[in-house]
Amino acid sequence: MRVGDLATLLGAEHAAFASLAPKLRAAVNHEMAEPDRALADGDEVAFLPPVAGGSGAAPRCTISERALDVGEVVARVVGPEAGGIVTDDVIRSLVVSHFLLGTAECMIINHTDCGLMRQREDELRKLVVERAGAESEAPARFFAFDDLDENVRRQMQKLRVHPWVPRELPVRGFVYDVKTGRLREVAA
């Protein structure tokens, strides 16, 4: 059996899967896989939906009708403007994406070696004010943190409790390891 055969079988059994199948990417044993990849006993297969969330001048938010290439996802997770922080604008993007485009799942991805882990909120604000030479009302916070997994859980919770984010919308959190290239799911 191949990845594509498994997708066809799942689509025949689950209408919701069938409707998403053309937009999904597959991973076998934590590695991206094409539909013609042969499967062996014990292989772990994951089907990944289009990704949505985030915002910014160089958007870390991608609302997509097609499955994203893993390279695109990695570039958005580890770039200098990247961030897995749920802000008001992230919530706005997700709500619009879900209700207007049908986004069926949300992934929050933080990465190892994040610059915000090396700072305390008050120290970062002081550094920015000193170097910029001025105070500012916005941003009110930089969202510095010291525990990567706990930060992912906190961001997932922000979405799960928001009244405009449907309870049935899966919100999952991950940590991307910049050294190994592995994506690890964080338990809620």
mmCIF file of C-alpha atoms in Angstrom:
data_model
loop_
_atom_site.group_PDB
_atom_site.id
_atom_site.type_symbol
_atom_site.label_atom_id
_atom_site.label_comp_id
_atom_site.label_asym_id
_atom_site.label_seq_id
_atom_site.Cartn_x
_atom_site.Cartn_y
_atom_site.Cartn_z
ATOM 1 C CA MET A 1 0.000 0.000 0.000
ATOM 2 C CA ARG A 2 1.139 3.535 -0.762
ATOM 3 C CA VAL A 3 0.334 6.858 0.934
ATOM 4 C CA GLY A 4 -2.085 7.759 -1.874
ATOM 5 C CA ASP A 5 -3.895 4.414 -1.468
ATOM 6 C CA LEU A 6 -4.334 5.081 2.249
ATOM 7 C CA ALA A 7 -5.712 8.552 1.525
ATOM 8 C CA THR A 8 -8.215 7.031 -0.916
ATOM 9 C CA LEU A 9 -9.330 4.442 1.670
ATOM 10 C CA LEU A 10 -9.740 7.091 4.369
ATOM 11 C CA GLY A 11 -11.689 9.284 1.967
ATOM 12 C CA ALA A 12 -14.063 6.424 1.190
ATOM 13 C CA GLU A 13 -14.742 5.922 4.908
ATOM 14 C CA HIS A 14 -14.845 9.554 6.037
ATOM 15 C CA ALA A 15 -16.585 12.237 3.975
ATOM 16 C CA ALA A 16 -14.845 15.076 5.843
ATOM 17 C CA PHE A 17 -11.454 13.583 4.986
ATOM 18 C CA ALA A 18 -12.458 13.130 1.349
ATOM 19 C CA SER A 19 -13.373 16.806 1.039
ATOM 20 C CA LEU A 20 -9.975 17.864 2.419
ATOM 21 C CA ALA A 21 -7.854 15.189 0.695
ATOM 22 C CA PRO A 22 -6.783 17.323 -2.303
ATOM 23 C CA LYS A 23 -5.448 19.975 0.083
ATOM 24 C CA LEU A 24 -3.564 17.628 2.452
ATOM 25 C CA ARG A 25 0.146 16.814 2.624
ATOM 26 C CA ALA A 26 1.341 13.512 4.065
ATOM 27 C CA ALA A 27 4.139 12.647 6.460
ATOM 28 C CA VAL A 28 5.411 9.120 7.156
ATOM 29 C CA ASN A 29 7.419 8.570 10.328
ATOM 30 C CA HIS A 30 7.828 12.333 10.797
ATOM 31 C CA GLU A 31 9.151 12.894 7.252
ATOM 32 C CA MET A 32 7.183 14.520 4.419
ATOM 33 C CA ALA A 33 6.038 11.914 1.879
ATOM 34 C CA GLU A 34 4.625 11.899 -1.638
ATOM 35 C CA PRO A 35 1.508 9.871 -2.558
ATOM 36 C CA ASP A 36 3.627 7.177 -4.244
ATOM 37 C CA ARG A 37 5.634 6.456 -1.055
ATOM 38 C CA ALA A 38 5.297 2.772 -0.096
ATOM 39 C CA LEU A 39 4.098 2.033 3.437
ATOM 40 C CA ALA A 40 5.448 -0.690 5.705
ATOM 41 C CA ASP A 41 4.000 -2.321 8.817
ATOM 42 C CA GLY A 42 4.370 0.011 11.788
ATOM 43 C CA ASP A 43 4.725 3.208 9.745
ATOM 44 C CA GLU A 44 3.139 6.271 11.352
ATOM 45 C CA VAL A 45 1.220 8.353 8.821
ATOM 46 C CA ALA A 46 -0.057 11.895 9.339
ATOM 47 C CA PHE A 47 -2.110 13.959 6.921
ATOM 48 C CA LEU A 48 -1.461 17.684 7.378
ATOM 49 C CA PRO A 49 -4.083 20.319 6.506
ATOM 50 C CA PRO A 50 -3.499 23.798 5.062
ATOM 51 C CA VAL A 51 -2.031 26.132 7.668
ATOM 52 C CA ALA A 52 -3.530 29.403 8.962
ATOM 53 C CA GLY A 53 -2.612 31.897 11.688
ATOM 54 C CA GLY A 54 -0.437 34.923 12.423
ATOM 55 C CA SER A 55 0.124 38.239 10.686
ATOM 56 C CA GLY A 56 2.675 40.964 10.102
ATOM 57 C CA ALA A 57 4.443 43.024 7.461
ATOM 58 C CA ALA A 58 6.130 39.852 6.235
ATOM 59 C CA PRO A 59 3.156 37.640 7.092
ATOM 60 C CA ARG A 60 3.675 34.632 9.261
ATOM 61 C CA CYS A 61 0.004 34.002 8.594
ATOM 62 C CA THR A 62 -0.812 31.728 5.732
ATOM 63 C CA ILE A 63 -4.382 31.047 4.741
ATOM 64 C CA SER A 64 -4.157 28.531 1.989
ATOM 65 C CA GLU A 65 -6.465 26.635 -0.343
ATOM 66 C CA ARG A 66 -3.652 24.169 -0.979
ATOM 67 C CA ALA A 67 -1.391 22.182 1.296
ATOM 68 C CA LEU A 68 1.820 24.056 2.039
ATOM 69 C CA ASP A 69 5.214 22.746 1.156
ATOM 70 C CA VAL A 70 7.140 21.889 4.328
ATOM 71 C CA GLY A 71 9.860 24.345 3.279
ATOM 72 C CA GLU A 72 7.309 27.176 3.265
ATOM 73 C CA VAL A 73 6.196 26.250 6.780
ATOM 74 C CA VAL A 74 9.770 26.056 8.077
ATOM 75 C CA ALA A 75 10.607 29.452 6.560
ATOM 76 C CA ARG A 76 7.643 31.020 8.362
ATOM 77 C CA VAL A 77 8.477 29.354 11.682
ATOM 78 C CA VAL A 78 12.180 30.217 11.903
ATOM 79 C CA GLY A 79 12.430 33.546 10.086
ATOM 80 C CA PRO A 80 13.424 36.646 12.048
ATOM 81 C CA GLU A 81 9.842 37.959 12.071
ATOM 82 C CA ALA A 82 8.349 34.563 12.962
ATOM 83 C CA GLY A 83 6.464 33.990 16.127
ATOM 84 C CA GLY A 84 3.994 31.542 17.583
ATOM 85 C CA ILE A 85 2.230 34.105 19.760
ATOM 86 C CA VAL A 86 -1.554 34.389 19.616
ATOM 87 C CA THR A 87 -2.309 38.111 19.365
ATOM 88 C CA ASP A 88 -5.581 39.853 18.543
ATOM 89 C CA ASP A 89 -4.531 39.917 14.897
ATOM 90 C CA VAL A 90 -3.852 36.172 14.907
ATOM 91 C CA ILE A 91 -7.335 35.578 16.317
ATOM 92 C CA ARG A 92 -8.805 37.868 13.652
ATOM 93 C CA SER A 93 -6.982 35.967 10.908
ATOM 94 C CA LEU A 94 -8.076 32.584 12.225
ATOM 95 C CA VAL A 95 -11.720 33.635 12.657
ATOM 96 C CA VAL A 96 -11.859 35.036 9.116
ATOM 97 C CA SER A 97 -10.072 31.987 7.742
ATOM 98 C CA HIS A 98 -12.385 29.563 9.526
ATOM 99 C CA PHE A 99 -15.716 31.234 8.849
ATOM 100 C CA LEU A 100 -15.010 32.489 5.314
ATOM 101 C CA LEU A 101 -12.569 29.944 3.919
ATOM 102 C CA GLY A 102 -13.401 26.842 5.942
ATOM 103 C CA THR A 103 -10.082 26.350 7.723
ATOM 104 C CA ALA A 104 -10.598 23.088 9.573
ATOM 105 C CA GLU A 105 -7.620 23.036 11.952
ATOM 106 C CA CYS A 106 -5.141 25.418 13.542
ATOM 107 C CA MET A 107 -1.488 24.679 14.225
ATOM 108 C CA ILE A 108 0.569 26.850 16.559
ATOM 109 C CA ILE A 109 4.266 26.303 15.930
ATOM 110 C CA ASN A 110 7.034 27.671 18.144
ATOM 111 C CA HIS A 111 10.696 26.885 17.478
ATOM 112 C CA THR A 112 13.761 26.034 19.503
ATOM 113 C CA ASP A 113 16.457 28.663 19.926
ATOM 114 C CA CYS A 114 13.831 31.443 19.960
ATOM 115 C CA GLY A 115 15.201 34.877 20.842
ATOM 116 C CA LEU A 116 12.233 35.606 23.114
ATOM 117 C CA MET A 117 13.325 32.746 25.397
ATOM 118 C CA ARG A 118 16.525 34.595 26.257
ATOM 119 C CA GLN A 119 14.765 37.706 27.542
ATOM 120 C CA ARG A 120 12.510 38.803 30.343
ATOM 121 C CA GLU A 121 9.613 41.041 29.354
ATOM 122 C CA ASP A 122 10.738 44.021 31.461
ATOM 123 C CA GLU A 123 14.384 43.735 30.350
ATOM 124 C CA LEU A 124 13.396 43.560 26.690
ATOM 125 C CA ARG A 125 11.180 46.640 26.962
ATOM 126 C CA LYS A 126 13.970 48.545 28.728
ATOM 127 C CA LEU A 127 16.481 47.530 26.027
ATOM 128 C CA VAL A 128 14.145 48.618 23.202
ATOM 129 C CA VAL A 129 13.341 51.970 24.864
ATOM 130 C CA GLU A 130 17.042 52.653 25.449
ATOM 131 C CA ARG A 131 18.057 51.788 21.887
ATOM 132 C CA ALA A 132 15.063 53.467 20.221
ATOM 133 C CA GLY A 133 15.370 56.533 22.410
ATOM 134 C CA ALA A 134 11.613 56.736 23.042
ATOM 135 C CA GLU A 135 8.712 55.134 24.902
ATOM 136 C CA SER A 136 5.705 53.734 23.053
ATOM 137 C CA GLU A 137 2.259 52.447 23.993
ATOM 138 C CA ALA A 138 2.392 49.695 21.387
ATOM 139 C CA PRO A 139 3.291 46.976 21.421
ATOM 140 C CA ALA A 140 2.101 46.640 24.975
ATOM 141 C CA ARG A 141 3.966 43.317 25.297
ATOM 142 C CA PHE A 142 6.685 41.364 23.519
ATOM 143 C CA PHE A 143 5.489 38.016 24.968
ATOM 144 C CA ALA A 144 8.863 36.845 26.231
ATOM 145 C CA PHE A 145 8.835 33.390 27.845
ATOM 146 C CA ASP A 146 11.208 30.845 29.354
ATOM 147 C CA ASP A 147 9.471 27.470 28.821
ATOM 148 C CA LEU A 148 8.856 26.575 25.181
ATOM 149 C CA ASP A 149 6.256 23.839 25.732
ATOM 150 C CA GLU A 150 4.376 25.915 28.295
ATOM 151 C CA ASN A 151 4.304 28.854 25.883
ATOM 152 C CA VAL A 152 2.792 26.639 23.176
ATOM 153 C CA ARG A 153 0.138 25.404 25.658
ATOM 154 C CA ARG A 154 -0.625 28.998 26.709
ATOM 155 C CA GLN A 155 -1.102 30.077 23.079
ATOM 156 C CA MET A 156 -3.387 27.089 22.362
ATOM 157 C CA GLN A 157 -5.466 27.987 25.403
ATOM 158 C CA LYS A 158 -5.897 31.584 24.195
ATOM 159 C CA LEU A 159 -7.609 30.231 21.091
ATOM 160 C CA ARG A 160 -9.591 27.523 22.848
ATOM 161 C CA VAL A 161 -11.269 29.975 25.218
ATOM 162 C CA HIS A 162 -11.996 32.715 22.679
ATOM 163 C CA PRO A 163 -15.773 32.952 22.075
ATOM 164 C CA TRP A 164 -15.364 33.252 18.284
ATOM 165 C CA VAL A 165 -13.184 30.168 17.937
ATOM 166 C CA PRO A 166 -15.523 27.169 17.718
ATOM 167 C CA ARG A 167 -14.902 24.515 20.380
ATOM 168 C CA GLU A 168 -14.905 21.817 17.687
ATOM 169 C CA LEU A 169 -12.049 23.489 15.747
ATOM 170 C CA PRO A 170 -8.921 21.442 16.484
ATOM 171 C CA VAL A 171 -6.135 23.633 17.892
ATOM 172 C CA ARG A 172 -2.825 21.801 18.071
ATOM 173 C CA GLY A 173 0.597 22.982 19.184
ATOM 174 C CA PHE A 174 4.041 22.013 17.997
ATOM 175 C CA VAL A 175 7.718 22.792 18.550
ATOM 176 C CA TYR A 176 9.962 22.877 15.500
ATOM 177 C CA ASP A 177 13.542 21.868 16.350
ATOM 178 C CA VAL A 178 15.790 24.100 14.222
ATOM 179 C CA LYS A 179 18.751 21.699 14.579
ATOM 180 C CA THR A 180 17.037 18.448 13.622
ATOM 181 C CA GLY A 181 14.204 19.765 11.433
ATOM 182 C CA ARG A 182 11.718 17.695 13.452
ATOM 183 C CA LEU A 183 8.258 18.886 14.410
ATOM 184 C CA ARG A 184 7.133 17.650 17.859
ATOM 185 C CA GLU A 185 3.541 17.911 19.056
ATOM 186 C CA VAL A 186 2.988 19.470 22.480
ATOM 187 C CA ALA A 187 0.323 17.853 24.636
ATOM 188 C CA ALA A 188 -2.412 20.208 25.799
#
